[in-house]
XYZ file of N, CA, C and O in Angstrom:
444
model
N -135.568 -170.157 -4.341
C -136.755 -169.433 -4.132
C -136.296 -167.969 -3.803
O -135.467 -167.838 -2.928
N -136.935 -167.014 -4.375
C -136.556 -165.520 -4.128
C -136.941 -165.113 -2.629
O -138.063 -165.703 -2.193
N -136.170 -164.341 -2.023
C -136.567 -163.891 -0.704
C -137.625 -162.818 -0.838
O -137.639 -162.163 -1.878
N -138.501 -162.699 0.103
C -139.628 -161.768 0.197
C -138.975 -160.318 0.268
O -137.914 -160.274 0.907
N -139.586 -159.412 -0.319
C -139.118 -157.990 -0.289
C -139.072 -157.610 1.086
O -139.914 -157.796 1.878
N -138.035 -156.937 1.609
C -137.942 -156.419 2.861
C -138.986 -155.233 3.023
O -139.175 -154.456 2.202
N -139.533 -155.295 4.290
C -140.397 -154.290 4.562
C -139.808 -153.316 5.458
O -139.006 -153.659 6.316
N -140.100 -152.080 5.223
C -139.509 -150.996 6.168
C -140.465 -150.782 7.285
O -141.711 -150.707 7.051
N -139.920 -150.838 8.395
C -140.898 -150.616 9.570
C -141.096 -149.092 9.696
O -140.239 -148.290 9.793
N -142.346 -148.722 9.705
C -142.771 -147.225 9.672
C -143.113 -146.953 11.230
O -143.720 -147.758 11.868
N -142.707 -145.811 11.681
C -143.090 -145.327 12.898
C -144.545 -145.106 13.084
O -145.077 -144.333 12.147
N -145.213 -145.270 14.059
C -146.697 -145.099 14.278
C -146.902 -143.474 14.451
O -146.100 -142.934 15.047
N -147.896 -142.959 13.970
C -148.257 -141.690 14.190
C -149.652 -141.538 14.726
O -150.349 -142.336 14.597
N -149.976 -140.415 15.332
C -151.205 -140.251 15.669
C -152.344 -140.447 14.625
O -152.063 -139.862 13.619
N -153.338 -141.250 14.892
C -154.304 -141.428 13.958
C -154.094 -142.631 12.904
O -154.732 -142.731 12.073
N -152.880 -143.087 13.051
C -152.517 -144.138 12.172
C -151.567 -145.122 12.777
O -150.411 -144.677 13.327
N -151.792 -146.299 12.874
C -150.768 -147.359 13.291
C -149.797 -147.820 12.461
O -148.773 -148.327 12.838
N -149.954 -147.303 11.122
C -149.011 -147.848 10.049
C -147.881 -146.731 9.851
O -146.889 -147.013 9.358
N -148.177 -145.520 10.396
C -147.207 -144.473 10.196
C -147.214 -143.900 8.842
O -146.280 -143.248 8.374
N -148.264 -144.011 8.096
C -148.288 -143.471 6.761
C -148.117 -141.988 6.773
O -148.867 -141.347 7.568
N -147.431 -141.393 5.875
C -147.081 -139.953 5.982
C -148.328 -139.087 5.694
O -148.616 -138.115 6.350
N -149.318 -139.701 5.010
C -150.533 -138.954 4.673
C -151.322 -138.822 5.902
O -152.002 -137.727 6.230
N -151.323 -139.843 6.754
C -152.032 -139.835 7.926
C -151.472 -138.826 8.950
O -152.297 -138.004 9.766
N -150.213 -138.730 8.933
C -149.453 -137.890 9.945
C -149.729 -136.316 9.457
O -150.134 -135.472 10.251
N -149.774 -136.084 8.080
C -150.002 -134.774 7.613
C -151.472 -134.312 7.990
O -151.807 -133.360 8.352
N -152.414 -135.217 7.687
C -153.748 -134.985 7.902
C -153.991 -134.738 9.455
O -154.941 -133.945 9.723
N -153.358 -135.448 10.199
C -153.587 -135.247 11.659
C -152.971 -133.802 12.078
O -153.739 -133.038 12.814
N -151.994 -133.462 11.518
C -151.312 -132.084 11.848
C -152.266 -131.065 11.309
O -152.690 -130.088 11.948
N -152.665 -131.206 10.117
C -153.568 -130.049 9.412
C -154.991 -130.062 9.937
O -155.587 -129.030 9.888
N -155.369 -131.193 10.751
C -156.733 -131.254 11.249
C -156.720 -130.670 12.602
O -157.835 -130.479 13.061
N -155.588 -130.203 13.144
C -155.819 -129.668 14.518
C -156.140 -128.203 14.431
O -155.908 -127.517 13.457
N -156.920 -127.767 15.319
C -157.610 -126.516 15.348
C -156.548 -125.353 15.128
O -155.501 -125.374 15.700
N -156.852 -124.479 14.169
C -156.106 -123.386 13.822
C -154.943 -123.607 12.842
O -154.273 -122.711 12.272
N -154.515 -124.875 12.865
C -153.382 -125.149 11.999
C -153.351 -124.694 10.494
O -152.582 -124.094 10.029
N -154.449 -125.174 9.783
C -154.728 -124.777 8.363
C -154.831 -123.266 8.221
O -154.251 -122.654 7.312
N -155.491 -122.722 9.143
C -155.808 -121.314 9.068
C -154.408 -120.557 9.073
O -154.280 -119.484 8.527
N -153.706 -120.901 9.963
C -152.414 -120.239 10.263
C -151.514 -120.379 9.035
O -151.031 -119.347 8.626
N -151.449 -121.564 8.416
C -150.684 -121.635 7.172
C -151.282 -120.925 6.092
O -150.561 -120.276 5.293
N -152.632 -120.844 5.945
C -153.241 -120.068 4.908
C -152.904 -118.722 5.111
O -152.646 -117.967 4.001
N -153.043 -118.126 6.205
C -152.768 -116.686 6.407
C -151.269 -116.360 6.138
O -151.105 -115.065 5.689
N -150.488 -117.274 6.143
C -149.121 -116.942 5.980
C -148.732 -117.064 4.423
O -147.744 -116.782 3.988
N -149.738 -117.545 3.483
C -149.513 -117.716 2.184
C -149.044 -116.530 1.298
O -148.290 -116.563 0.446
N -149.432 -115.381 1.904
C -149.072 -114.066 0.985
C -147.847 -113.377 1.700
O -147.518 -112.300 1.218
N -147.444 -113.936 2.769
C -146.012 -113.265 3.256
C -145.954 -113.469 4.820
O -146.993 -113.886 5.356
N -144.848 -113.050 5.277
C -144.576 -113.123 6.712
C -145.608 -112.261 7.484
O -146.051 -111.156 7.096
N -145.994 -112.754 8.741
C -146.677 -112.000 9.585
C -146.097 -112.139 11.059
O -145.621 -113.108 11.384
N -146.107 -111.080 11.914
C -145.846 -111.187 13.162
C -146.865 -112.046 13.981
O -147.897 -112.222 13.481
N -146.274 -112.360 15.215
C -147.247 -112.956 16.090
C -148.552 -112.437 16.284
O -149.695 -112.928 16.113
N -148.586 -111.072 16.527
C -149.746 -110.235 16.757
C -150.659 -110.300 15.388
O -151.792 -110.368 15.510
N -150.074 -110.031 14.212
C -150.707 -109.844 13.178
C -151.368 -111.174 12.702
O -152.452 -111.232 12.198
N -150.639 -112.213 12.976
C -151.164 -113.593 12.804
C -152.345 -113.790 13.753
O -153.379 -114.402 13.157
N -152.376 -113.519 14.903
C -153.461 -113.783 15.778
C -154.698 -112.813 15.219
O -155.847 -113.404 15.364
N -154.386 -111.808 14.843
C -155.567 -110.821 14.418
C -156.218 -111.466 13.091
O -157.401 -111.599 12.902
N -155.305 -111.962 12.221
C -155.813 -112.588 10.928
C -156.493 -113.828 11.180
O -157.415 -114.336 10.598
N -156.222 -114.447 12.281
C -157.023 -115.698 12.820
C -158.028 -115.519 13.807
O -158.276 -116.244 14.682
N -158.732 -114.404 13.739
C -159.743 -113.913 14.536
C -159.484 -113.909 16.061
O -160.255 -114.374 16.812
N -158.266 -113.544 16.359
C -157.925 -113.514 17.738
C -157.963 -114.782 18.648
O -158.318 -115.013 19.548
N -157.331 -115.820 17.790
C -157.187 -117.169 18.572
C -156.387 -117.070 19.788
O -155.657 -116.028 19.856
N -156.665 -117.931 20.612
C -155.903 -117.860 21.802
C -154.463 -117.976 21.678
O -153.865 -118.754 20.881
N -153.712 -117.080 22.255
C -152.328 -117.000 22.104
C -151.559 -118.381 22.505
O -150.752 -118.765 21.917
N -152.116 -119.048 23.498
C -151.588 -120.402 23.877
C -151.790 -121.409 22.732
O -150.880 -122.057 22.322
N -152.875 -121.414 22.182
C -153.172 -122.387 21.090
C -152.288 -121.927 19.730
O -151.716 -122.811 19.236
N -152.318 -120.629 19.484
C -151.442 -120.148 18.462
C -150.072 -120.594 18.625
O -149.258 -121.020 17.559
N -149.490 -120.461 19.803
C -148.031 -120.736 19.915
C -147.803 -122.307 19.792
O -146.826 -122.661 19.324
N -148.807 -122.993 20.285
C -148.736 -124.562 20.268
C -148.756 -124.939 18.694
O -147.921 -125.756 18.273
N -149.550 -124.306 17.892
C -149.688 -124.648 16.560
C -148.567 -124.226 15.741
O -147.874 -124.953 14.778
N -147.985 -122.934 16.077
C -146.718 -122.557 15.367
C -145.577 -123.394 15.685
O -144.873 -123.669 14.880
N -145.454 -123.786 16.920
C -144.436 -124.880 17.209
C -144.517 -126.035 16.542
O -143.557 -126.548 16.013
N -145.664 -126.523 16.420
C -145.915 -127.828 15.595
C -145.659 -127.618 14.099
O -144.914 -128.369 13.545
N -146.032 -126.483 13.623
C -145.600 -126.288 12.216
C -144.222 -125.982 11.975
O -143.696 -126.540 10.848
N -143.471 -125.374 12.897
C -142.146 -125.095 12.846
C -141.414 -126.554 12.858
O -140.576 -126.833 12.050
N -141.882 -127.448 13.821
C -141.211 -128.674 13.954
C -141.459 -129.578 12.689
O -140.581 -130.346 12.331
N -142.611 -129.340 12.158
C -142.870 -130.061 10.820
C -142.099 -129.564 9.617
O -142.279 -130.019 8.449
N -141.403 -128.457 9.796
C -140.616 -127.775 8.624
C -141.560 -126.927 7.656
O -141.132 -126.646 6.534
N -142.677 -126.650 8.084
C -143.554 -125.828 7.275
C -143.565 -124.305 7.479
O -143.939 -123.488 6.513
N -143.126 -123.974 8.680
C -143.116 -122.437 8.954
C -141.832 -122.256 9.762
O -141.227 -123.004 10.399
N -141.232 -121.067 9.490
C -140.059 -120.458 10.183
C -140.310 -119.126 10.836
O -141.266 -118.442 10.375
N -139.622 -118.899 11.862
C -139.723 -117.567 12.475
C -138.383 -116.835 12.079
O -137.308 -117.217 12.390
N -138.638 -115.721 11.447
C -137.461 -114.880 11.027
C -137.531 -113.660 12.011
O -138.512 -113.006 12.108
N -136.367 -113.403 12.611
C -136.190 -112.247 13.479
C -136.530 -110.822 12.838
O -135.961 -110.714 11.694
N -137.501 -110.125 13.228
C -137.825 -108.911 12.734
C -139.017 -109.030 11.708
O -139.772 -108.160 11.457
N -139.026 -110.143 11.011
C -140.130 -110.212 10.009
C -141.307 -111.113 10.467
O -142.393 -111.041 10.049
N -141.118 -111.899 11.515
C -142.253 -112.781 12.060
C -142.184 -114.200 11.345
O -141.212 -114.595 10.857
N -143.388 -114.742 11.268
C -143.434 -116.027 10.838
C -143.738 -116.037 9.342
O -144.353 -115.230 8.734
N -143.205 -117.086 8.605
C -143.434 -117.236 7.161
C -143.278 -118.727 6.824
O -142.772 -119.479 7.627
N -143.841 -119.048 5.738
C -143.855 -120.450 5.162
C -142.423 -120.748 4.742
O -141.754 -119.949 4.020
N -142.065 -121.966 4.911
C -140.777 -122.452 4.324
C -141.098 -122.732 2.829
O -142.355 -122.994 2.401
N -140.164 -123.199 2.139
C -140.418 -123.646 0.748
C -141.517 -124.865 0.721
O -142.284 -124.969 -0.017
N -141.209 -125.676 1.759
C -142.164 -126.941 1.880
C -143.509 -126.464 2.288
O -144.531 -126.984 1.817
N -143.675 -125.496 3.103
C -144.879 -124.860 3.593
C -145.645 -124.161 2.256
O -146.824 -124.330 2.192
N -144.881 -123.524 1.610
C -145.438 -122.881 0.310
C -145.819 -123.992 -0.591
O -147.029 -123.873 -1.160
N -145.033 -125.103 -0.812
C -145.511 -126.084 -1.737
C -146.869 -126.626 -1.146
O -147.864 -127.018 -1.979
N -147.126 -126.893 0.184
C -148.266 -127.380 0.722
C -149.458 -126.511 0.357
O -150.460 -126.861 0.012
N -149.206 -125.009 0.558
C -150.300 -124.153 0.312
C -150.671 -124.140 -1.192
O -151.782 -124.003 -1.555
N -149.580 -124.255 -2.060
C -149.940 -124.229 -3.371
C -150.701 -125.465 -3.738
O -151.586 -125.454 -4.646
N -150.601 -126.520 -3.145
C -151.351 -127.747 -3.281
C -152.952 -127.542 -2.804
O -153.758 -128.328 -3.361
N -153.201 -126.558 -2.112
C -154.443 -126.300 -1.736
C -155.206 -125.274 -2.672
O -156.387 -125.076 -2.653
N -154.521 -124.681 -3.541
C -155.168 -123.689 -4.405
C -156.269 -124.317 -5.283
O -157.169 -123.600 -5.365
N -156.056 -125.433 -5.863
C -157.251 -126.018 -6.537
C -158.543 -126.091 -5.706
O -159.707 -125.862 -6.139
N -158.298 -126.538 -4.514
C -159.392 -126.564 -3.540
C -160.058 -125.374 -3.216
O -161.290 -125.097 -3.170
N -159.122 -124.150 -3.075
C -159.589 -122.946 -2.757
C -160.420 -122.487 -4.033
O -161.470 -121.822 -3.854
N -159.973 -122.705 -5.282
C -160.794 -122.331 -6.383
C -162.134 -122.900 -6.423
O -163.161 -122.403 -6.811
N -162.095 -124.183 -6.102
C -163.343 -124.942 -6.139
C -164.399 -124.287 -4.943
O -165.436 -124.219 -5.123
N -163.840 -124.075 -3.883
C -164.555 -123.393 -2.638
C -165.124 -122.082 -3.225
O -166.361 -121.823 -2.764
N -164.446 -121.341 -3.798
C -164.976 -120.067 -4.403
C -166.189 -120.226 -5.302
O -167.138 -119.626 -5.137
N -165.923 -121.231 -6.318
C -167.076 -121.555 -7.236
C -168.300 -122.222 -6.457
O -169.370 -121.806 -6.612
N -167.917 -122.980 -5.529
C -169.114 -123.745 -4.636
C -169.819 -122.759 -3.888
O -171.106 -122.632 -3.710
N -169.091 -121.637 -3.345
C -169.874 -120.593 -2.602
C -170.708 -119.773 -3.357
O -171.664 -119.251 -2.712
N -170.643 -119.649 -4.732
C -171.490 -118.997 -5.576
C -172.578 -119.743 -6.082
O -173.339 -119.195 -7.024
N -172.673 -121.026 -5.840
C -173.735 -121.848 -6.396
C -175.137 -121.137 -6.112
O -175.339 -120.498 -4.915
N -176.061 -121.425 -6.937
C -177.322 -120.722 -6.721
C -178.453 -121.680 -6.538
O -179.146 -122.362 -6.111
């Protein structure tokens, strides 16, 4: 009789008891200002001040918390002198949002 396939134990993440990666990502991206920060960095690095301005002067405390979370997730890096920028993984994530961006543009022009 064959042995049952081994199950890998996944670490629980906020919003999911199973630890599914999609749940962890959606939780991160669903936090206030997180997507906006990543979106504003899609065209290149921004200093902390420029990023706050691009994000409608979001609270510095919240901005720093989100930037720390994005850095911990490997999506954003801080380059001395250049400010914050997307990592290759962060760029891949933003590229995956382009179809949604194009849809939103078409949707906003509906009559």
